[in-house]
Each structure stands twice: as C-alpha cells, then as structure tokens.
Amino acid sequence: MKIQAIALIIMLAANTMSAQFTLTGELRPRTEYRHGYKTLLDSGQQAGIFTSQRTRLNFNYISARFNASLVLQDVRTWGNQAQGNTYDINTYGLHEAWGEYWFTKKFGIRSGRQELSYDDERLMGSVSWNQQGRSHDALLFKYSDSTFTMHLGIAYNQNAENSTAIGYTIAGSYKELQFLWLNKKWGGLSTSAMIINNGFQSPVAINSTRYSQTMGTHNEYRKGAFFGLLKFYYQTGVDASKKDIQAYHAGAEVQYTLQKKIMLGCGFELMSGQSQTDTAKAYTDVVHNFSTLYGTGHKFNGFMDLYYAGGAHGNVGLTNVYLKTRYKSEKYWVGLDIHQFMAAADVLDLKKLAAEGTYSALDPNLGLEIDLTLNCSLSSMFSLQAGYSHYLPTATLALLKGVTDYKGEGYTGQTANWAYLMLIFKPAFIK
C-alpha cells in the first residue's frame, strides 16, 4: 500500500510538471539452470533450477539545477513465500534515493543512496546482472565541462545512530570510502585516472580504520570501426588483518566492427595472485592478490562467474585471454565469447607435498569457457535475453574449488554448464 500511495501522489503532482518528472518501471524475471555456476559440481550433486525476479519503480525529477531519484526495489525467488502471504518485508528495499543540486553549470553535489559507476565498471559499478544490484550511501562532488569531468566521493558508514563510538559490523561493507575520478576527452580518446581509499573497521579497536589504496588509469580510443582499451591499477596499504598489500591489475582489448554489424574483438586481463608455493615470510606477510572492490564482475571473467563475481579460487589471481564476436541487427544481437583462464600465481601440488615434502606448482591452466548470448528487443518496453555457457574444467581448477575424486585428485568428470532466459519489461508510466 505504501508504494501505491507514493505512486498516486507523484502521478497527481506530475500533471503540472510532466516535462520534468518521469515514472518508469522494470520487471525482470530470470529462469536459470545451474550446473557448475560459480563452482564445479561433484558426481553426487545435481543441477539447480529456479526463477528470480527484480521489480523496480523509478521516480526521477529533472530541472535546470535540481535533480532527484527514488528507486524502490523488490527482489525475490519465485515461491519463496506462501501464496497466502502478499507482503514480505525481507524482499523490499530502497535501491536509490538521492538529491542533486548544481550551484553553477559546471559544479554540483549529489547526496544519498546511489549507484556509483565509472569507466568499464571494473572497480565501481552498478552490478546490474545481480538482481539486487549495488548502491552506496555517499556524498558526491561533481565538476564537468565539455571535455573534462571530476567526481570526488565520500562515504562514512555506521550500523545505527550512536551517542558514543561503536565498531562497524556490517559484513562485506566498508566503514569509510573516499575516491577521486578524473576523465578527459580528446577527440576519440577518453582517459581516466582514479584513486580509491578503502577503509575497513579494525578488528581490535573501535576507533581504528585500516585503509587500502587502489590507483590507476583506464584509457579508451575510438575511431570509425576501431576501438581500443588499455588499463592498469595498483593496490597498496593494508588489509583488515593489517597485512601489507602489493597487488596489480592490467588489461587490454581491441575491437573492429565490420559493416556496422559484426564486431570482432580480443583481449586479456591479468590480476595478480598469491603464490601457494612461496613460503618465505617476507612473501607470505604481504597480500599479492588483487581485489576488484565494488565493481561489476559478471561481464569480465566468463558468464559462469567462477572467478571474482562470487566464485573463490584460492586467491591465486587470474589471467584471462579472450576472443569475442557480436552480430547486431535492428531488433536483436548475438554474441559469442571464448575465454582461456590460467592461474596468475602458483597453485600448490598438495599430493606431491604430502608424498615428497616439496613445494611444487600444478599446471596453471584453469580451463576454457564458451559463452553464447542472444538478445531480442521487441519494443522499447520489452526485450528478452537468453544465454548458454559451457566450461571445460581442469584438475587444477577442481582442486581450487575443493572438488576431488576418491584419490584426492581434481575431479573433472561432471559437465559444467549454465543456461538462462530473462524477460525484461520496462514500462514508462509517465514520461
């Protein structure tokens, strides 16, 4: 009833300001077949099948100097509550609620719950594939002109209101965040620089925060049918356990589009990892595996999300060499991606260690993934998307995922695949 009341009030007000106000929605049911998604299965496990749904109601107000957005969201799995129940407080949420004011044509502020999305979303993104998405409670200072943009963001989180100092205990969330993003455009070249100061609650002192820093650059070049990308980030500081961090990320990609319909591309991505064979104290006292922080993981390392986007693999980092192609027409597009994955750091041979007492590395090959995607836009308010992914695992990956046979060796006998069908409804109630 609360949602209906809000919608009614704003629709009535919109009669006098329809040029400035929009009310849109999103209904996104997605049925998935998971057999090796995020982790490999052993012979005693069967595939999972379910339908999840995201429902959003988007209120947006735009004027010369003031903008505001309110996004109400419900995320549920079909059947997760009895049919007699019409309301479940655990599924509802406030995805965005922010106001923005521009003091001049170039300088403004935004404050409230909001998505933070920069460049290709590797470090900060909306995580739109996940039904719940990602948003932050933050204050954002914004400056922009025709070729230059600067964003300065600040966030400080607490569990609740407090009159005395308390520790921050929300799992998986930072206590403090500050970042600076700069972007400059020269014709077809767009170059960005970013630094993120990420603060986590100290486990030993209420008023202590432990900080890590991520800094680097993201560069894109477009000219005609050609697109190129080059990026590099470095991480330093300390983690929550106060270990020093020395990690890095590098990536490059090129694309070429034929007749404005067929895109061919190739690239690589490297994220440093922690060697499992180097036992020197000087090495083990340092964190070498790169953290992707608050980025959108699903679109980078294969759609089966075995790496970083929810799938742990022993902190050994990742090298991802890929080919991809797209065919696009007016109403639909078809995509095919092929990924070859390798561990970026040594994976320990546990059997050899047990038998001989020596630290040696396994084959770094983690396997091959093939992703096929079809997207059809049948109208401005309705589209559908379907996908199928197949993974060819190796014994090394199976060991990292903890899937072994009776001999203690990596088990690869099970087929690893995943498929989905997603319907996307985007009604425009007032626009």
PDB file of N, CA, C and O in Angstrom, residues 118-125 218 231 233 249 269 271 290-301 307-309 318 320:
ATOM      1  N   TYR A 118      31.802   3.788 -12.922  1.00  0.00           N
ATOM      2  CA  TYR A 118      32.876   4.518 -13.580  1.00  0.00           C
ATOM      3  C   TYR A 118      33.589   3.637 -14.606  1.00  0.00           C
ATOM      4  O   TYR A 118      33.845   2.451 -14.363  1.00  0.00           O
ATOM      5  N   ASP A 119      33.873   4.242 -15.747  1.00  0.00           N
ATOM      6  CA  ASP A 119      34.592   3.585 -16.843  1.00  0.00           C
ATOM      7  C   ASP A 119      33.900   2.268 -17.209  1.00  0.00           C
ATOM      8  O   ASP A 119      32.689   2.253 -17.423  1.00  0.00           O
ATOM      9  N   ASP A 120      34.632   1.160 -17.239  1.00  0.00           N
ATOM     10  CA  ASP A 120      34.022  -0.123 -17.602  1.00  0.00           C
ATOM     11  C   ASP A 120      33.458  -0.864 -16.389  1.00  0.00           C
ATOM     12  O   ASP A 120      33.114  -2.037 -16.478  1.00  0.00           O
ATOM     13  N   GLU A 121      33.371  -0.182 -15.251  1.00  0.00           N
ATOM     14  CA  GLU A 121      32.818  -0.716 -14.004  1.00  0.00           C
ATOM     15  C   GLU A 121      33.683  -1.818 -13.394  1.00  0.00           C
ATOM     16  O   GLU A 121      33.203  -2.621 -12.606  1.00  0.00           O
ATOM     17  N   ARG A 122      34.977  -1.841 -13.691  1.00  0.00           N
ATOM     18  CA  ARG A 122      35.840  -2.876 -13.127  1.00  0.00           C
ATOM     19  C   ARG A 122      36.029  -2.704 -11.630  1.00  0.00           C
ATOM     20  O   ARG A 122      36.111  -3.690 -10.883  1.00  0.00           O
ATOM     21  N   LEU A 123      36.107  -1.453 -11.153  1.00  0.00           N
ATOM     22  CA  LEU A 123      36.316  -1.198  -9.728  1.00  0.00           C
ATOM     23  C   LEU A 123      35.072  -0.669  -9.039  1.00  0.00           C
ATOM     24  O   LEU A 123      34.885  -0.893  -7.844  1.00  0.00           O
ATOM     25  N   MET A 124      34.230   0.041  -9.771  1.00  0.00           N
ATOM     26  CA  MET A 124      32.986   0.563  -9.223  1.00  0.00           C
ATOM     27  C   MET A 124      31.897   0.437 -10.277  1.00  0.00           C
ATOM     28  O   MET A 124      32.033   0.978 -11.379  1.00  0.00           O
ATOM     29  N   GLY A 125      30.827  -0.279  -9.940  1.00  0.00           N
ATOM     30  CA  GLY A 125      29.762  -0.468 -10.906  1.00  0.00           C
ATOM     31  C   GLY A 125      28.426  -0.727 -10.254  1.00  0.00           C
ATOM     32  O   GLY A 125      28.310  -0.938  -9.048  1.00  0.00           O
ATOM     33  N   HIS A 218      42.443   4.227 -16.845  1.00  0.00           N
ATOM     34  CA  HIS A 218      41.627   3.498 -17.820  1.00  0.00           C
ATOM     35  C   HIS A 218      41.563   4.366 -19.079  1.00  0.00           C
ATOM     36  O   HIS A 218      41.152   5.527 -19.018  1.00  0.00           O
ATOM     37  N   LYS A 231      44.306  -0.498 -19.620  1.00  0.00           N
ATOM     38  CA  LYS A 231      44.090  -0.081 -18.240  1.00  0.00           C
ATOM     39  C   LYS A 231      45.109  -0.739 -17.319  1.00  0.00           C
ATOM     40  O   LYS A 231      45.627  -1.822 -17.607  1.00  0.00           O
ATOM     41  N   TYR A 233      45.912  -0.863 -12.812  1.00  0.00           N
ATOM     42  CA  TYR A 233      45.653  -0.411 -11.447  1.00  0.00           C
ATOM     43  C   TYR A 233      46.634  -1.088 -10.492  1.00  0.00           C
ATOM     44  O   TYR A 233      47.021  -2.247 -10.704  1.00  0.00           O
ATOM     45  N   HIS A 249      46.556  -4.972 -11.388  1.00  0.00           N
ATOM     46  CA  HIS A 249      45.619  -5.414 -12.418  1.00  0.00           C
ATOM     47  C   HIS A 249      45.987  -4.730 -13.723  1.00  0.00           C
ATOM     48  O   HIS A 249      46.271  -3.533 -13.750  1.00  0.00           O
ATOM     49  N   GLU A 269      43.205  -9.985 -19.605  1.00  0.00           N
ATOM     50  CA  GLU A 269      43.126  -9.350 -18.299  1.00  0.00           C
ATOM     51  C   GLU A 269      43.983 -10.153 -17.339  1.00  0.00           C
ATOM     52  O   GLU A 269      43.937 -11.384 -17.335  1.00  0.00           O
ATOM     53  N   MET A 271      45.124 -10.304 -13.228  1.00  0.00           N
ATOM     54  CA  MET A 271      45.017  -9.861 -11.850  1.00  0.00           C
ATOM     55  C   MET A 271      45.974 -10.680 -11.004  1.00  0.00           C
ATOM     56  O   MET A 271      45.919 -11.918 -11.017  1.00  0.00           O
ATOM     57  N   PHE A 290      44.889  -9.320  -6.094  1.00  0.00           N
ATOM     58  CA  PHE A 290      44.184  -8.070  -6.385  1.00  0.00           C
ATOM     59  C   PHE A 290      42.711  -8.193  -6.014  1.00  0.00           C
ATOM     60  O   PHE A 290      42.066  -9.213  -6.258  1.00  0.00           O
ATOM     61  N   SER A 291      42.153  -7.134  -5.431  1.00  0.00           N
ATOM     62  CA  SER A 291      40.731  -7.081  -5.106  1.00  0.00           C
ATOM     63  C   SER A 291      40.016  -6.190  -6.110  1.00  0.00           C
ATOM     64  O   SER A 291      40.468  -5.068  -6.392  1.00  0.00           O
ATOM     65  N   THR A 292      38.904  -6.666  -6.640  1.00  0.00           N
ATOM     66  CA  THR A 292      38.126  -5.878  -7.604  1.00  0.00           C
ATOM     67  C   THR A 292      37.143  -4.928  -6.904  1.00  0.00           C
ATOM     68  O   THR A 292      36.310  -4.296  -7.589  1.00  0.00           O
ATOM     69  N   LEU A 293      37.218  -4.834  -5.600  1.00  0.00           N
ATOM     70  CA  LEU A 293      36.467  -3.862  -4.804  1.00  0.00           C
ATOM     71  C   LEU A 293      34.971  -3.929  -5.070  1.00  0.00           C
ATOM     72  O   LEU A 293      34.342  -4.932  -4.795  1.00  0.00           O
ATOM     73  N   TYR A 294      34.391  -2.886  -5.678  1.00  0.00           N
ATOM     74  CA  TYR A 294      32.941  -2.758  -5.797  1.00  0.00           C
ATOM     75  C   TYR A 294      32.512  -2.710  -7.264  1.00  0.00           C
ATOM     76  O   TYR A 294      31.581  -1.997  -7.629  1.00  0.00           O
ATOM     77  N   GLY A 295      33.224  -3.485  -8.070  1.00  0.00           N
ATOM     78  CA  GLY A 295      32.972  -3.475  -9.499  1.00  0.00           C
ATOM     79  C   GLY A 295      31.901  -4.468  -9.920  1.00  0.00           C
ATOM     80  O   GLY A 295      31.372  -5.249  -9.133  1.00  0.00           O
ATOM     81  N   THR A 296      31.603  -4.430 -11.215  1.00  0.00           N
ATOM     82  CA  THR A 296      30.655  -5.349 -11.835  1.00  0.00           C
ATOM     83  C   THR A 296      31.443  -6.526 -12.387  1.00  0.00           C
ATOM     84  O   THR A 296      32.126  -6.403 -13.404  1.00  0.00           O
ATOM     85  N   GLY A 297      31.382  -7.677 -11.723  1.00  0.00           N
ATOM     86  CA  GLY A 297      32.246  -8.798 -12.081  1.00  0.00           C
ATOM     87  C   GLY A 297      31.726  -9.678 -13.187  1.00  0.00           C
ATOM     88  O   GLY A 297      32.493 -10.275 -13.933  1.00  0.00           O
ATOM     89  N   HIS A 298      30.396  -9.775 -13.346  1.00  0.00           N
ATOM     90  CA  HIS A 298      29.802 -10.780 -14.230  1.00  0.00           C
ATOM     91  C   HIS A 298      30.261 -10.648 -15.676  1.00  0.00           C
ATOM     92  O   HIS A 298      30.425 -11.652 -16.367  1.00  0.00           O
ATOM     93  N   LYS A 299      30.510  -9.461 -16.147  1.00  0.00           N
ATOM     94  CA  LYS A 299      30.773  -9.280 -17.581  1.00  0.00           C
ATOM     95  C   LYS A 299      32.231  -9.486 -17.965  1.00  0.00           C
ATOM     96  O   LYS A 299      32.563  -9.409 -19.147  1.00  0.00           O
ATOM     97  N   PHE A 300      33.112  -9.774 -17.011  1.00  0.00           N
ATOM     98  CA  PHE A 300      34.539  -9.812 -17.340  1.00  0.00           C
ATOM     99  C   PHE A 300      35.117 -11.212 -17.495  1.00  0.00           C
ATOM    100  O   PHE A 300      35.778 -11.491 -18.488  1.00  0.00           O
ATOM    101  N   ASN A 301      34.935 -12.076 -16.527  1.00  0.00           N
ATOM    102  CA  ASN A 301      35.669 -13.348 -16.494  1.00  0.00           C
ATOM    103  C   ASN A 301      34.769 -14.540 -16.748  1.00  0.00           C
ATOM    104  O   ASN A 301      34.754 -15.503 -15.980  1.00  0.00           O
ATOM    105  N   TYR A 307      35.035 -16.877 -11.173  1.00  0.00           N
ATOM    106  CA  TYR A 307      36.136 -16.067 -10.644  1.00  0.00           C
ATOM    107  C   TYR A 307      35.623 -14.686 -10.251  1.00  0.00           C
ATOM    108  O   TYR A 307      34.961 -14.006 -11.027  1.00  0.00           O
ATOM    109  N   TYR A 308      35.931 -14.276  -9.027  1.00  0.00           N
ATOM    110  CA  TYR A 308      35.714 -12.930  -8.500  1.00  0.00           C
ATOM    111  C   TYR A 308      34.246 -12.559  -8.311  1.00  0.00           C
ATOM    112  O   TYR A 308      33.878 -11.983  -7.289  1.00  0.00           O
ATOM    113  N   ALA A 309      33.381 -12.836  -9.262  1.00  0.00           N
ATOM    114  CA  ALA A 309      31.975 -12.449  -9.144  1.00  0.00           C
ATOM    115  C   ALA A 309      31.215 -13.468  -8.308  1.00  0.00           C
ATOM    116  O   ALA A 309      30.134 -13.916  -8.676  1.00  0.00           O
ATOM    117  N   LEU A 318      44.388 -14.338 -11.614  1.00  0.00           N
ATOM    118  CA  LEU A 318      43.803 -14.855 -12.850  1.00  0.00           C
ATOM    119  C   LEU A 318      44.406 -14.175 -14.068  1.00  0.00           C
ATOM    120  O   LEU A 318      44.608 -12.960 -14.083  1.00  0.00           O
ATOM    121  N   ASN A 320      43.258 -14.033 -18.019  1.00  0.00           N
ATOM    122  CA  ASN A 320      42.103 -14.306 -18.867  1.00  0.00           C
ATOM    123  C   ASN A 320      42.405 -13.794 -20.272  1.00  0.00           C
ATOM    124  O   ASN A 320      42.478 -12.584 -20.502  1.00  0.00           O
TER     125      ASN A 320
END
